[in-house]
XYZ file of C-alpha atoms in Angstrom:
406
model
C -127.965 -69.727 -10.755
C -125.826 -72.426 -9.151
C -126.001 -76.109 -9.959
C -124.410 -78.838 -7.824
C -123.870 -82.320 -9.179
C -122.143 -85.131 -7.245
C -119.377 -87.008 -8.998
C -118.476 -90.486 -7.887
C -115.075 -91.624 -9.127
C -114.350 -95.340 -9.075
C -111.132 -96.127 -7.222
C -109.063 -99.255 -7.420
C -107.460 -100.749 -4.327
C -104.187 -99.158 -3.257
C -101.222 -100.527 -5.140
C -103.102 -101.513 -8.298
C -102.417 -99.583 -11.544
C -104.901 -96.863 -12.439
C -105.680 -94.788 -15.505
C -106.136 -91.649 -13.382
C -102.829 -89.777 -12.910
C -101.857 -88.970 -9.338
C -101.112 -85.350 -8.558
C -99.084 -83.893 -5.679
C -100.803 -80.788 -4.352
C -97.914 -79.254 -2.437
C -95.212 -81.845 -2.054
C -93.024 -82.897 -4.949
C -93.589 -86.638 -4.612
C -96.349 -88.655 -6.263
C -98.529 -89.981 -3.432
C -99.980 -93.453 -3.082
C -103.486 -93.614 -4.497
C -105.052 -94.275 -1.124
C -103.689 -90.924 0.164
C -105.078 -88.800 -2.653
C -108.411 -87.022 -2.990
C -110.791 -87.521 -5.887
C -113.528 -85.269 -7.289
C -116.731 -85.536 -5.254
C -119.017 -82.893 -6.770
C -119.092 -79.948 -9.160
C -120.575 -76.486 -8.647
C -121.263 -74.133 -11.556
C -121.902 -70.412 -10.974
C -123.437 -68.267 -13.703
C -122.088 -65.067 -12.092
C -118.880 -64.225 -10.265
C -120.845 -62.582 -7.438
C -122.346 -65.949 -6.523
C -118.849 -67.413 -6.202
C -117.214 -64.413 -4.494
C -117.052 -65.768 -0.940
C -115.345 -69.024 -1.862
C -113.241 -67.275 -4.518
C -111.794 -64.734 -2.093
C -111.098 -67.519 0.367
C -109.023 -69.432 -2.206
C -107.131 -66.439 -3.610
C -105.466 -65.704 -0.259
C -103.000 -68.565 -0.885
C -99.434 -67.293 -1.231
C -99.065 -69.060 -4.572
C -102.233 -67.750 -6.279
C -101.387 -65.372 -9.134
C -102.924 -61.907 -9.237
C -104.528 -62.660 -12.607
C -106.902 -65.123 -10.966
C -107.879 -62.750 -8.161
C -111.519 -61.740 -7.861
C -110.938 -58.014 -8.346
C -108.726 -58.503 -11.407
C -111.359 -60.680 -13.077
C -114.275 -58.498 -11.961
C -112.697 -55.440 -13.569
C -112.126 -57.330 -16.810
C -115.725 -58.491 -17.011
C -117.123 -55.050 -16.203
C -114.908 -53.389 -18.827
C -115.410 -55.876 -21.633
C -118.877 -57.312 -20.999
C -117.522 -60.831 -21.465
C -119.813 -63.662 -20.369
C -118.454 -65.532 -17.309
C -118.961 -68.942 -15.783
C -117.235 -70.180 -12.627
C -116.602 -73.881 -11.990
C -115.798 -75.163 -8.500
C -114.576 -78.731 -8.044
C -114.953 -80.277 -4.582
C -112.725 -83.209 -3.608
C -113.399 -86.008 -1.146
C -110.982 -84.710 1.474
C -112.188 -81.123 1.343
C -109.866 -79.868 -1.401
C -111.189 -77.409 -3.982
C -110.202 -76.168 -7.449
C -111.911 -73.096 -8.890
C -111.885 -72.256 -12.602
C -113.039 -68.658 -13.307
C -113.835 -68.698 -17.021
C -114.917 -66.354 -19.780
C -116.857 -67.793 -22.698
C -115.653 -67.113 -26.246
C -116.304 -68.579 -29.688
C -113.503 -70.327 -31.560
C -113.934 -72.453 -34.662
C -117.674 -72.593 -34.085
C -117.176 -73.967 -30.558
C -117.971 -72.434 -27.158
C -114.658 -72.266 -25.321
C -114.121 -71.485 -21.652
C -110.769 -69.919 -20.810
C -109.421 -68.063 -17.784
C -111.004 -64.620 -17.444
C -108.802 -61.946 -19.027
C -106.399 -64.497 -20.485
C -105.343 -62.184 -23.336
C -103.753 -59.781 -20.844
C -102.439 -62.142 -18.170
C -98.866 -63.270 -17.632
C -99.305 -66.296 -15.367
C -102.412 -68.211 -14.247
C -101.974 -70.393 -11.206
C -103.241 -71.379 -7.831
C -106.964 -70.891 -7.355
C -107.111 -74.127 -5.391
C -106.586 -75.392 -1.858
C -103.168 -76.934 -1.137
C -104.452 -80.481 -0.843
C -103.481 -83.749 -2.465
C -105.938 -84.067 -5.375
C -106.330 -86.254 -8.440
C -108.846 -86.660 -11.244
C -109.404 -88.472 -14.493
C -109.911 -85.996 -17.394
C -112.601 -88.149 -19.111
C -114.579 -88.509 -15.878
C -114.208 -84.796 -15.157
C -115.411 -83.974 -18.668
C -118.491 -86.155 -18.179
C -119.223 -84.611 -14.767
C -118.983 -81.044 -16.093
C -121.372 -81.855 -18.904
C -123.760 -83.546 -16.465
C -123.613 -80.486 -14.225
C -124.924 -78.397 -17.099
C -121.736 -76.641 -18.235
C -122.690 -75.519 -21.748
C -119.193 -75.486 -23.220
C -117.412 -77.517 -25.867
C -113.885 -77.027 -24.564
C -111.879 -75.771 -21.596
C -108.681 -74.002 -22.713
C -106.552 -72.963 -19.734
C -103.609 -70.928 -20.955
C -100.297 -69.881 -19.387
C -100.184 -72.125 -16.358
C -96.911 -73.590 -14.992
C -96.365 -77.155 -13.846
C -95.109 -75.846 -10.498
C -95.092 -72.387 -8.981
C -93.410 -71.244 -5.781
C -92.858 -74.864 -4.761
C -96.467 -75.942 -5.334
C -97.532 -78.530 -7.922
C -100.319 -77.739 -10.364
C -103.247 -80.201 -9.991
C -104.396 -79.456 -13.568
C -101.435 -81.180 -15.167
C -103.378 -84.414 -16.027
C -105.126 -82.410 -18.763
C -103.855 -82.530 -22.350
C -101.229 -79.817 -22.633
C -98.678 -78.167 -24.884
C -95.980 -75.616 -24.198
C -97.247 -72.045 -24.180
C -95.860 -69.786 -26.876
C -94.232 -67.522 -24.297
C -92.465 -68.310 -21.065
C -92.174 -66.006 -18.035
C -88.959 -64.348 -16.845
C -88.263 -63.576 -13.177
C -85.566 -62.057 -10.993
C -85.368 -63.525 -7.489
C -84.799 -60.928 -4.751
C -83.796 -63.075 -1.769
C -80.775 -61.710 0.083
C -81.506 -58.070 -0.709
C -80.641 -55.731 -3.561
C -76.856 -56.143 -3.492
C -77.068 -59.924 -3.606
C -79.757 -59.853 -6.290
C -77.592 -57.612 -8.470
C -74.534 -59.794 -7.895
C -76.332 -62.643 -9.673
C -76.684 -60.574 -12.853
C -73.358 -58.716 -13.220
C -74.106 -56.085 -10.604
C -70.950 -54.003 -11.079
C -71.725 -53.320 -14.730
C -75.380 -52.630 -13.987
C -74.563 -50.125 -11.225
C -72.202 -48.287 -13.560
C -74.865 -48.156 -16.263
C -77.376 -46.778 -13.761
C -74.974 -44.036 -12.625
C -74.397 -42.999 -16.244
C -78.157 -42.872 -16.798
C -78.625 -40.733 -13.720
C -75.936 -38.344 -14.912
C -77.626 -38.040 -18.311
C -80.982 -37.315 -16.693
C -79.426 -34.611 -14.513
C -77.923 -33.028 -17.633
C -81.417 -32.972 -19.130
C -82.574 -30.874 -16.171
C -83.267 -33.464 -13.492
C -85.930 -36.050 -12.784
C -88.026 -37.760 -10.141
C -89.660 -41.169 -9.798
C -93.420 -40.692 -9.500
C -96.031 -43.276 -8.534
C -99.729 -43.506 -9.251
C -100.786 -44.000 -5.657
C -103.764 -41.642 -6.002
C -106.407 -41.947 -8.735
C -105.576 -38.638 -10.448
C -101.875 -39.450 -10.839
C -102.572 -43.053 -11.784
C -104.955 -42.109 -14.582
C -102.620 -39.396 -15.872
C -99.729 -41.861 -16.058
C -101.922 -44.474 -17.709
C -103.055 -42.103 -20.472
C -99.412 -41.182 -21.092
C -98.597 -44.889 -21.320
C -101.309 -45.460 -23.931
C -99.853 -42.620 -26.049
C -96.282 -43.911 -25.746
C -97.257 -47.499 -26.480
C -99.336 -46.515 -29.504
C -96.334 -44.637 -30.915
C -94.138 -47.672 -30.311
C -96.531 -50.073 -32.043
C -96.900 -47.672 -34.958
C -93.117 -47.459 -35.352
C -92.884 -51.260 -35.341
C -95.768 -51.653 -37.788
C -97.823 -53.612 -35.241
C -101.431 -53.456 -34.175
C -102.016 -51.656 -30.870
C -103.278 -54.381 -28.520
C -104.302 -51.730 -25.992
C -106.701 -50.164 -28.505
C -109.033 -53.173 -28.548
C -112.573 -52.566 -27.197
C -112.747 -52.459 -23.414
C -109.013 -52.920 -22.802
C -108.149 -49.347 -21.863
C -111.204 -49.159 -19.618
C -110.041 -52.378 -17.944
C -106.684 -50.870 -17.055
C -108.292 -47.614 -15.936
C -110.341 -49.644 -13.480
C -107.306 -51.584 -12.242
C -105.187 -48.527 -11.432
C -107.903 -47.062 -9.165
C -108.834 -50.356 -7.464
C -107.173 -50.723 -4.054
C -106.009 -54.010 -2.528
C -106.410 -55.009 1.119
C -103.002 -53.384 1.691
C -104.508 -50.093 0.406
C -102.232 -49.965 -2.632
C -103.413 -49.908 -6.260
C -104.075 -53.332 -7.727
C -101.975 -52.123 -10.657
C -99.448 -49.513 -9.533
C -98.008 -47.167 -12.153
C -94.537 -45.671 -11.825
C -92.613 -43.329 -14.106
C -89.401 -41.405 -14.608
C -90.621 -37.823 -14.898
C -88.302 -35.086 -16.124
C -88.546 -31.535 -14.804
C -90.030 -30.434 -18.141
C -92.980 -32.768 -17.465
C -92.069 -35.518 -19.924
C -92.298 -39.142 -18.853
C -89.153 -40.953 -19.931
C -90.475 -44.400 -19.004
C -93.673 -45.772 -17.490
C -94.404 -49.186 -16.002
C -97.407 -50.912 -14.466
C -96.627 -53.406 -11.682
C -98.856 -55.667 -9.591
C -97.918 -57.007 -6.168
C -99.292 -60.071 -4.414
C -97.643 -61.996 -1.593
C -94.121 -60.870 -2.439
C -94.518 -61.489 -6.179
C -94.276 -58.367 -8.346
C -95.191 -58.576 -12.034
C -94.420 -55.878 -14.566
C -97.659 -56.039 -16.553
C -96.526 -53.500 -19.132
C -94.026 -50.756 -19.824
C -93.300 -47.978 -22.302
C -90.673 -45.363 -23.066
C -90.564 -41.938 -24.685
C -89.326 -42.786 -28.198
C -87.531 -39.434 -28.434
C -85.408 -40.372 -25.432
C -84.716 -43.957 -26.485
C -81.342 -43.109 -28.024
C -80.090 -40.991 -25.126
C -80.098 -43.631 -22.389
C -81.683 -46.934 -21.408
C -84.517 -45.124 -19.659
C -86.676 -48.238 -19.297
C -83.923 -50.175 -17.553
C -83.230 -47.135 -15.397
C -86.793 -47.360 -14.078
C -86.546 -51.131 -13.571
C -83.403 -50.612 -11.474
C -85.206 -48.223 -9.157
C -88.329 -50.375 -8.888
C -86.309 -53.491 -8.081
C -84.231 -51.586 -5.537
C -87.444 -50.406 -3.880
C -88.909 -53.929 -3.969
C -85.886 -55.317 -2.140
C -86.062 -52.555 0.462
C -89.682 -53.545 1.118
C -88.958 -57.265 1.515
C -90.471 -58.470 -1.767
C -89.400 -61.900 -3.018
C -89.529 -61.767 -6.813
C -89.689 -59.258 -9.658
C -91.399 -60.785 -12.669
C -90.897 -59.306 -16.141
C -93.810 -61.333 -17.508
C -94.102 -63.357 -20.682
C -92.151 -62.790 -23.880
C -88.514 -63.529 -24.627
C -86.624 -60.237 -24.847
C -82.897 -59.574 -24.469
C -83.395 -57.052 -21.665
C -85.429 -59.589 -19.665
C -82.711 -62.219 -19.961
C -80.148 -59.655 -18.797
C -82.107 -59.080 -15.570
C -83.509 -62.505 -14.792
C -82.096 -65.580 -13.074
C -85.240 -67.695 -13.442
C -87.385 -68.747 -16.412
C -90.774 -70.358 -15.772
C -92.078 -72.753 -18.392
C -95.823 -72.494 -18.886
C -98.404 -74.739 -20.530
C -101.732 -74.457 -22.282
C -104.126 -77.133 -20.998
C -107.214 -78.485 -22.769
C -110.256 -80.476 -21.694
C -112.809 -81.282 -24.451
C -116.413 -81.655 -23.304
C -117.974 -82.470 -26.704
C -116.885 -83.900 -30.047
C -116.757 -80.377 -31.444
C -114.561 -79.369 -28.509
C -112.272 -82.312 -29.183
C -111.778 -81.187 -32.796
C -111.200 -77.527 -31.904
C -108.859 -78.499 -29.053
C -106.779 -80.650 -31.403
C -106.534 -77.722 -33.828
C -105.484 -75.291 -31.076
C -102.832 -77.718 -29.833
C -101.507 -78.180 -33.377
C -101.302 -74.405 -33.895
C -99.472 -73.956 -30.580
C -97.004 -76.747 -31.431
C -96.358 -75.205 -34.854
C -95.627 -71.827 -33.275
C -93.215 -73.496 -30.868
C -91.402 -75.210 -33.752
C -91.094 -71.883 -35.579
C -89.749 -70.104 -32.503
C -87.185 -72.852 -31.985
C -85.828 -72.251 -35.502
C -84.161 -68.778 -35.695
C -84.494 -68.608 -39.495
C -88.200 -69.509 -39.495
C -88.829 -67.197 -36.551
C -87.270 -64.282 -38.423
C -89.407 -64.997 -41.503
C -92.573 -65.322 -39.384
C -91.910 -61.992 -37.650
C -91.356 -60.295 -41.016
C -94.651 -61.686 -42.327
C -96.449 -60.582 -39.162
C -95.094 -57.030 -39.517
C -96.184 -56.931 -43.168
C -99.691 -58.151 -42.342
C -100.001 -55.675 -39.461
């Protein structure tokens, strides 16, 4: 079922102050109010199939992240059985913003968040590159009037700007996300990219790793470009990751219901370029062992390492994970890719590779009084986590407590 409700937004004459923030869609300047678009109407889709045509049209933008693509979200919903709702905002000048949401319960409230949020690294760009603005209170009222049966929108892990494009959702209440994203820019080719991160030392380390692997009997880099290989690599990843979590005393996040099925679907789904939506690669030794495995997505020159694992028995012999990263990044440069993204989470190895850190935000829009209360609680929790992470002593204590609880 689809409902369409018009939304008339009062506008003051150009030059007068306004309570509605002005948002630049593509350019970095704040436009005059008379140049901006305002929300005209709202569409709500109870199924993703009903929104597919417009969704696929929007996701072709070069700045739209893979996590908001139709096939990524479709696979998540099919694997987990999560209830979806898709919101499409239409603006006066033809601009559109689409919000593909899954409905969950938090604190007794119905919360809409981006589909598959728990396993996404960056959510951005399911909108047309137009100059748009809106008032959060008026948008909240319009969504409720359109029949959106939610208490709160919680849009996690979205940057203020991405690939030179401004995020039109920034007028919403927001706090810093707990984890930022780490990227390595690839412009200029592999040699230039390495030169920005101590290339001489990294090349030497790679040669030593290659020598060690040859002493172990040799190796090859294998890719899951066919379903059989992809699924075999994925099952090996699950085993390696489970062993790693067990060693660290952590819960296995890949063992949650539906998650493994989700990734099995991704690795056999092909993109328009006829490559896997999630491509697995591994360092395979001649004895059949996989020294390291990674899963990487590619969209419009942006590669994201969605996950990775190593053979714990080989961890002390060489930096096998970094060895695989080196080869994947080298290959990405040879194929004209623009960025290799290590995803969220602050780790020493990511900082050693990356020359760019992207700050991300969690945005909230309450639709009811209950949603306002739950949203305030979620923002407070996020701010507390940020304060703990900023204090090395508190962060160390928190990690120790988390390990003990796990």
